[in-house]
Amino acid sequence: MKIIWNARLLKTAGQCKYLKRQTIHSGDVKNVTRLAEIQLSPKVCTSAERVRDTLLHEVCHAAVWILEGINDGHGPRWRYWSQKAQRIWPRLPVVSVCHAYSIETRFTYRCTGCGACVNRHSKSVDIRRQVCGRCQSRFELLLNTPRGRMMRPSVAGAMDRRFLAHSTTTEAKSSQPDKTVSNRPVFAEFVQKHYKSVRQDPTVKTHADAMIQLGTLFRSMKVSQSDQAERSFGVNHSS
């Protein structure tokens, strides 16, 4: 029986895969062998006790499949083998159906409004776009240190060099302008405000003509605003 680590298991402590191997002997005699592969999660099984208890749980699944040839899930046959294991090792914890382990993650996203926390193994939440589902507030990224503390990346990087990479990456992303933000909302508001008056012009006959006219007016308005800002800056600077 093969026992391996599976880094893709993020919340499940382990799983047992049921396999079959078929061999053909002389005289076209087929022989089917039942096999099992136990996979453990390195993100959940972070201690020797967790590895031991999870392995015992999955071995009971493997016993039902290999010795009895059925996939019983957590049914009566699995409970039979788990109770048998309990009688053999009475000092071990009871083999339960589901684990109650607190999963240790590297990152925590905390809502700046209600304080709700979302734990992640990777930086999978975009704090510039995604908001809290409860109060619609922004998230802040916190690093979970080996001592069990949640710290901002800049503070963690100043205290421990191992977190400098996360601190630099986070600050660089926060300093970059959001490429998704454009002038479309401003232009849409401008169109909604002036579209009716532009369509009243006799020379504007179609919707396309109206949009061309609105685009020209919008660009001229932005140019005039920038010129006015430069003139006011020059006056303030000279004074």
mmCIF file of C-alpha atoms in Angstrom:
data_model
loop_
_atom_site.group_PDB
_atom_site.id
_atom_site.type_symbol
_atom_site.label_atom_id
_atom_site.label_comp_id
_atom_site.label_asym_id
_atom_site.label_seq_id
_atom_site.Cartn_x
_atom_site.Cartn_y
_atom_site.Cartn_z
ATOM 1 C CA MET A 1 0.000 0.000 0.000
ATOM 2 C CA LYS A 2 1.336 3.385 -1.050
ATOM 3 C CA ILE A 3 1.304 6.383 1.318
ATOM 4 C CA ILE A 4 2.104 9.796 -0.162
ATOM 5 C CA TRP A 5 1.709 13.507 0.557
ATOM 6 C CA ASN A 6 -0.788 15.490 -1.504
ATOM 7 C CA ALA A 7 -0.322 19.265 -1.310
ATOM 8 C CA ARG A 8 -3.648 19.820 -3.089
ATOM 9 C CA LEU A 9 -5.576 18.706 -0.011
ATOM 10 C CA LEU A 10 -6.224 22.037 1.696
ATOM 11 C CA LYS A 11 -8.979 21.171 4.197
ATOM 12 C CA THR A 12 -9.146 17.375 4.100
ATOM 13 C CA ALA A 13 -6.615 15.677 6.359
ATOM 14 C CA GLY A 14 -6.339 12.634 4.112
ATOM 15 C CA GLN A 15 -8.057 10.396 1.616
ATOM 16 C CA CYS A 16 -7.902 6.784 0.480
ATOM 17 C CA LYS A 17 -7.988 6.015 -3.234
ATOM 18 C CA TYR A 18 -9.315 2.626 -4.302
ATOM 19 C CA LEU A 19 -7.402 0.984 -7.148
ATOM 20 C CA LYS A 20 -7.537 -2.244 -9.128
ATOM 21 C CA ARG A 21 -4.759 -4.051 -10.967
ATOM 22 C CA GLN A 22 -5.613 -6.727 -13.484
ATOM 23 C CA THR A 23 -3.127 -9.354 -14.619
ATOM 24 C CA ILE A 24 -3.645 -12.027 -17.282
ATOM 25 C CA HIS A 25 -1.958 -15.383 -16.758
ATOM 26 C CA SER A 26 -1.553 -18.333 -19.093
ATOM 27 C CA GLY A 27 -4.810 -19.655 -20.437
ATOM 28 C CA ASP A 28 -6.382 -16.170 -20.389
ATOM 29 C CA VAL A 29 -6.924 -16.390 -16.655
ATOM 30 C CA LYS A 30 -7.554 -12.902 -15.285
ATOM 31 C CA ASN A 31 -6.560 -11.997 -11.780
ATOM 32 C CA VAL A 32 -7.818 -8.747 -10.237
ATOM 33 C CA THR A 33 -5.952 -7.345 -7.251
ATOM 34 C CA ARG A 34 -7.425 -4.582 -5.117
ATOM 35 C CA LEU A 35 -4.983 -1.885 -4.055
ATOM 36 C CA ALA A 36 -5.217 1.287 -2.010
ATOM 37 C CA GLU A 37 -3.294 4.536 -1.943
ATOM 38 C CA ILE A 38 -3.425 6.792 1.105
ATOM 39 C CA GLN A 39 -2.833 10.501 0.592
ATOM 40 C CA LEU A 40 -2.109 12.856 3.484
ATOM 41 C CA SER A 41 -2.342 16.636 3.510
ATOM 42 C CA PRO A 42 0.873 18.426 4.561
ATOM 43 C CA LYS A 43 -1.179 21.564 5.275
ATOM 44 C CA VAL A 44 -3.479 19.815 7.769
ATOM 45 C CA CYS A 45 -1.296 17.016 9.154
ATOM 46 C CA THR A 46 1.243 19.355 10.725
ATOM 47 C CA SER A 47 2.135 17.185 13.725
ATOM 48 C CA ALA A 48 3.011 13.562 14.405
ATOM 49 C CA GLU A 49 -0.266 13.055 16.278
ATOM 50 C CA ARG A 50 -2.320 14.308 13.337
ATOM 51 C CA VAL A 51 -0.416 12.075 10.924
ATOM 52 C CA ARG A 52 -0.957 9.061 13.189
ATOM 53 C CA ASP A 53 -4.695 9.608 13.684
ATOM 54 C CA THR A 54 -5.355 10.447 10.028
ATOM 55 C CA LEU A 55 -3.359 7.452 8.857
ATOM 56 C CA LEU A 56 -5.341 5.129 11.141
ATOM 57 C CA HIS A 57 -8.596 6.574 9.799
ATOM 58 C CA GLU A 58 -7.565 5.989 6.186
ATOM 59 C CA VAL A 59 -6.184 2.512 6.905
ATOM 60 C CA CYS A 60 -9.686 1.498 8.024
ATOM 61 C CA HIS A 61 -10.959 2.584 4.595
ATOM 62 C CA ALA A 62 -8.203 0.578 2.932
ATOM 63 C CA ALA A 63 -9.049 -2.519 5.003
ATOM 64 C CA VAL A 64 -12.692 -2.417 3.912
ATOM 65 C CA TRP A 65 -11.682 -2.147 0.258
ATOM 66 C CA ILE A 66 -8.774 -4.592 0.126
ATOM 67 C CA LEU A 67 -10.099 -7.293 2.459
ATOM 68 C CA GLU A 68 -13.836 -7.068 1.774
ATOM 69 C CA GLY A 69 -13.941 -5.575 -1.710
ATOM 70 C CA ILE A 70 -16.551 -2.899 -1.034
ATOM 71 C CA ASN A 71 -16.605 0.879 -0.894
ATOM 72 C CA ASP A 72 -18.506 1.491 2.312
ATOM 73 C CA GLY A 73 -17.604 5.118 2.993
ATOM 74 C CA HIS A 74 -18.132 5.650 6.729
ATOM 75 C CA GLY A 75 -20.727 2.906 6.884
ATOM 76 C CA PRO A 76 -21.001 -0.150 9.161
ATOM 77 C CA ARG A 77 -17.969 -1.951 7.701
ATOM 78 C CA TRP A 78 -15.733 1.068 8.222
ATOM 79 C CA ARG A 79 -17.052 1.434 11.771
ATOM 80 C CA TYR A 80 -16.271 -2.242 12.368
ATOM 81 C CA TRP A 81 -12.607 -1.741 11.468
ATOM 82 C CA SER A 82 -12.355 1.541 13.379
ATOM 83 C CA GLN A 83 -13.743 -0.142 16.510
ATOM 84 C CA LYS A 84 -11.313 -3.012 16.019
ATOM 85 C CA ALA A 85 -8.440 -0.543 15.828
ATOM 86 C CA GLN A 86 -9.735 1.073 19.015
ATOM 87 C CA ARG A 87 -9.618 -2.260 20.832
ATOM 88 C CA ILE A 88 -6.055 -2.907 19.655
ATOM 89 C CA TRP A 89 -4.818 0.595 20.576
ATOM 90 C CA PRO A 90 -7.091 1.717 23.426
ATOM 91 C CA ARG A 91 -4.819 4.618 24.404
ATOM 92 C CA LEU A 92 -5.173 6.330 21.045
ATOM 93 C CA PRO A 93 -7.958 8.858 20.400
ATOM 94 C CA VAL A 94 -11.224 7.527 19.028
ATOM 95 C CA VAL A 95 -11.181 7.179 15.234
ATOM 96 C CA SER A 96 -13.722 9.811 14.217
ATOM 97 C CA VAL A 97 -15.496 10.361 10.917
ATOM 98 C CA CYS A 98 -14.354 13.978 10.468
ATOM 99 C CA HIS A 99 -11.390 15.808 11.916
ATOM 100 C CA ALA A 100 -11.685 18.926 14.064
ATOM 101 C CA TYR A 101 -8.202 20.279 13.424
ATOM 102 C CA SER A 102 -7.559 24.000 13.242
ATOM 103 C CA ILE A 103 -5.907 24.462 9.857
ATOM 104 C CA GLU A 104 -2.813 26.658 9.917
ATOM 105 C CA THR A 105 -2.578 29.041 6.971
ATOM 106 C CA ARG A 106 0.109 31.482 5.871
ATOM 107 C CA PHE A 107 -2.191 34.417 5.134
ATOM 108 C CA THR A 108 -5.269 35.953 6.734
ATOM 109 C CA TYR A 109 -7.473 38.573 5.104
ATOM 110 C CA ARG A 110 -9.239 40.681 7.732
ATOM 111 C CA CYS A 111 -12.146 42.984 6.959
ATOM 112 C CA THR A 112 -11.403 46.573 7.947
ATOM 113 C CA GLY A 113 -15.082 47.109 8.757
ATOM 114 C CA CYS A 114 -16.568 44.181 10.681
ATOM 115 C CA GLY A 115 -13.309 42.338 11.408
ATOM 116 C CA ALA A 116 -14.295 39.078 9.686
ATOM 117 C CA CYS A 117 -11.271 36.932 8.791
ATOM 118 C CA VAL A 118 -10.660 34.711 5.770
ATOM 119 C CA ASN A 119 -7.746 32.268 5.959
ATOM 120 C CA ARG A 120 -5.834 31.326 2.820
ATOM 121 C CA HIS A 121 -2.765 29.239 2.008
ATOM 122 C CA SER A 122 -1.844 31.638 -0.823
ATOM 123 C CA LYS A 123 -2.506 35.242 -1.811
ATOM 124 C CA SER A 124 -5.758 34.419 -3.569
ATOM 125 C CA VAL A 125 -7.763 37.506 -2.535
ATOM 126 C CA ASP A 126 -7.325 40.754 -4.468
ATOM 127 C CA ILE A 127 -7.693 43.412 -1.777
ATOM 128 C CA ARG A 128 -8.032 46.128 -4.441
ATOM 129 C CA ARG A 129 -11.145 44.566 -5.997
ATOM 130 C CA GLN A 130 -12.798 42.150 -3.597
ATOM 131 C CA VAL A 131 -14.770 43.390 -0.597
ATOM 132 C CA CYS A 132 -16.349 41.816 2.465
ATOM 133 C CA GLY A 133 -19.651 40.062 1.810
ATOM 134 C CA ARG A 134 -21.076 41.264 5.125
ATOM 135 C CA CYS A 135 -20.345 44.989 5.214
ATOM 136 C CA GLN A 136 -18.791 45.654 1.759
ATOM 137 C CA SER A 137 -15.593 46.980 3.362
ATOM 138 C CA ARG A 138 -12.051 46.399 2.133
ATOM 139 C CA PHE A 139 -9.753 43.597 3.270
ATOM 140 C CA GLU A 140 -6.266 43.971 4.703
ATOM 141 C CA LEU A 141 -3.582 41.312 4.331
ATOM 142 C CA LEU A 142 -2.015 39.846 7.469
ATOM 143 C CA LEU A 143 0.789 37.296 7.744
ATOM 144 C CA ASN A 144 0.517 34.412 10.193
ATOM 145 C CA THR A 145 3.854 34.051 11.955
ATOM 146 C CA PRO A 146 5.182 30.758 13.378
ATOM 147 C CA ARG A 147 4.441 32.077 16.883
ATOM 148 C CA GLY A 148 0.737 32.324 16.110
ATOM 149 C CA ARG A 149 0.550 36.096 15.621
ATOM 150 C CA MET A 150 -1.136 37.965 12.771
ATOM 151 C CA MET A 151 0.965 40.889 11.558
ATOM 152 C CA ARG A 152 0.908 43.347 8.686
ATOM 153 C CA PRO A 153 3.490 42.520 5.989
ATOM 154 C CA SER A 154 5.512 45.700 6.613
ATOM 155 C CA VAL A 155 5.738 45.018 10.358
ATOM 156 C CA ALA A 156 6.501 41.320 9.877
ATOM 157 C CA GLY A 157 9.198 42.128 7.314
ATOM 158 C CA ALA A 158 10.872 44.565 9.695
ATOM 159 C CA MET A 159 10.956 41.968 12.479
ATOM 160 C CA ASP A 160 11.858 38.881 10.458
ATOM 161 C CA ARG A 161 13.752 38.784 7.160
ATOM 162 C CA ARG A 162 11.798 35.723 6.055
ATOM 163 C CA PHE A 163 8.762 37.962 5.500
ATOM 164 C CA LEU A 164 10.576 40.663 3.521
ATOM 165 C CA ALA A 165 9.479 39.182 0.192
ATOM 166 C CA HIS A 166 5.811 39.377 1.166
ATOM 167 C CA SER A 167 6.263 42.901 2.492
ATOM 168 C CA THR A 168 7.941 44.149 -0.702
ATOM 169 C CA THR A 169 5.406 42.482 -2.982
ATOM 170 C CA THR A 170 2.444 43.813 -1.043
ATOM 171 C CA GLU A 171 3.760 47.374 -0.928
ATOM 172 C CA ALA A 172 4.611 47.294 -4.630
ATOM 173 C CA LYS A 173 1.120 46.145 -5.528
ATOM 174 C CA SER A 174 -0.507 48.748 -3.318
ATOM 175 C CA SER A 175 1.630 51.527 -4.833
ATOM 176 C CA GLN A 176 0.735 50.599 -8.405
ATOM 177 C CA PRO A 177 -2.354 52.254 -9.860
ATOM 178 C CA ASP A 178 -5.323 50.031 -10.430
ATOM 179 C CA LYS A 179 -5.452 49.351 -14.161
ATOM 180 C CA THR A 180 -9.117 48.473 -13.944
ATOM 181 C CA VAL A 181 -10.010 52.056 -13.019
ATOM 182 C CA SER A 182 -10.658 54.113 -16.149
ATOM 183 C CA ASN A 183 -12.506 57.209 -17.272
ATOM 184 C CA ARG A 184 -15.526 55.229 -18.409
ATOM 185 C CA PRO A 185 -17.716 55.988 -15.366
ATOM 186 C CA VAL A 186 -16.968 59.730 -15.690
ATOM 187 C CA PHE A 187 -17.684 59.694 -19.414
ATOM 188 C CA ALA A 188 -20.868 57.679 -18.876
ATOM 189 C CA GLU A 189 -22.079 60.288 -16.418
ATOM 190 C CA PHE A 190 -21.169 63.022 -18.901
ATOM 191 C CA VAL A 191 -23.154 61.266 -21.647
ATOM 192 C CA GLN A 192 -26.170 60.807 -19.400
ATOM 193 C CA LYS A 193 -26.128 64.500 -18.538
ATOM 194 C CA HIS A 194 -25.613 65.987 -22.024
ATOM 195 C CA TYR A 195 -27.000 63.373 -24.421
ATOM 196 C CA LYS A 196 -30.478 64.898 -24.643
ATOM 197 C CA SER A 197 -29.214 68.403 -25.404
ATOM 198 C CA VAL A 198 -26.801 67.104 -28.064
ATOM 199 C CA ARG A 199 -29.564 65.152 -29.829
ATOM 200 C CA GLN A 200 -31.613 68.350 -30.100
ATOM 201 C CA ASP A 201 -28.979 69.747 -32.473
ATOM 202 C CA PRO A 202 -30.378 69.518 -36.057
ATOM 203 C CA THR A 203 -26.985 68.444 -37.418
ATOM 204 C CA VAL A 204 -26.949 65.355 -35.165
ATOM 205 C CA LYS A 205 -29.128 62.776 -36.906
ATOM 206 C CA THR A 206 -28.014 59.413 -35.482
ATOM 207 C CA HIS A 207 -26.851 57.954 -32.196
ATOM 208 C CA ALA A 208 -23.346 57.538 -33.624
ATOM 209 C CA ASP A 209 -23.222 61.251 -34.497
ATOM 210 C CA ALA A 210 -24.320 62.097 -30.963
ATOM 211 C CA MET A 211 -21.601 59.939 -29.411
ATOM 212 C CA ILE A 212 -18.940 61.515 -31.648
ATOM 213 C CA GLN A 213 -20.126 64.963 -30.616
ATOM 214 C CA LEU A 214 -20.150 64.000 -26.940
ATOM 215 C CA GLY A 215 -16.636 62.574 -27.205
ATOM 216 C CA THR A 216 -15.360 65.811 -28.719
ATOM 217 C CA LEU A 217 -17.034 67.887 -26.008
ATOM 218 C CA PHE A 218 -15.683 65.623 -23.281
ATOM 219 C CA ARG A 219 -12.100 65.876 -24.556
ATOM 220 C CA SER A 220 -12.316 69.645 -24.907
ATOM 221 C CA MET A 221 -13.682 69.900 -21.374
ATOM 222 C CA LYS A 222 -10.747 67.877 -20.003
ATOM 223 C CA VAL A 223 -8.241 70.028 -21.913
ATOM 224 C CA SER A 224 -9.786 73.236 -20.594
ATOM 225 C CA GLN A 225 -9.736 71.883 -17.036
ATOM 226 C CA SER A 226 -6.056 70.939 -17.305
ATOM 227 C CA ASP A 227 -5.173 74.388 -18.709
ATOM 228 C CA GLN A 228 -7.040 76.068 -15.893
ATOM 229 C CA ALA A 229 -5.219 73.917 -13.341
ATOM 230 C CA GLU A 230 -1.849 74.841 -14.834
ATOM 231 C CA ARG A 231 -2.685 78.563 -14.754
ATOM 232 C CA SER A 232 -3.813 78.387 -11.138
ATOM 233 C CA PHE A 233 -0.661 76.482 -10.219
ATOM 234 C CA GLY A 234 1.471 79.148 -11.887
ATOM 235 C CA VAL A 235 -0.260 81.934 -9.965
ATOM 236 C CA ASN A 236 0.135 80.157 -6.638
ATOM 237 C CA HIS A 237 3.755 79.328 -7.383
ATOM 238 C CA SER A 238 4.649 82.938 -8.246
ATOM 239 C CA SER A 239 3.048 84.269 -5.102
#
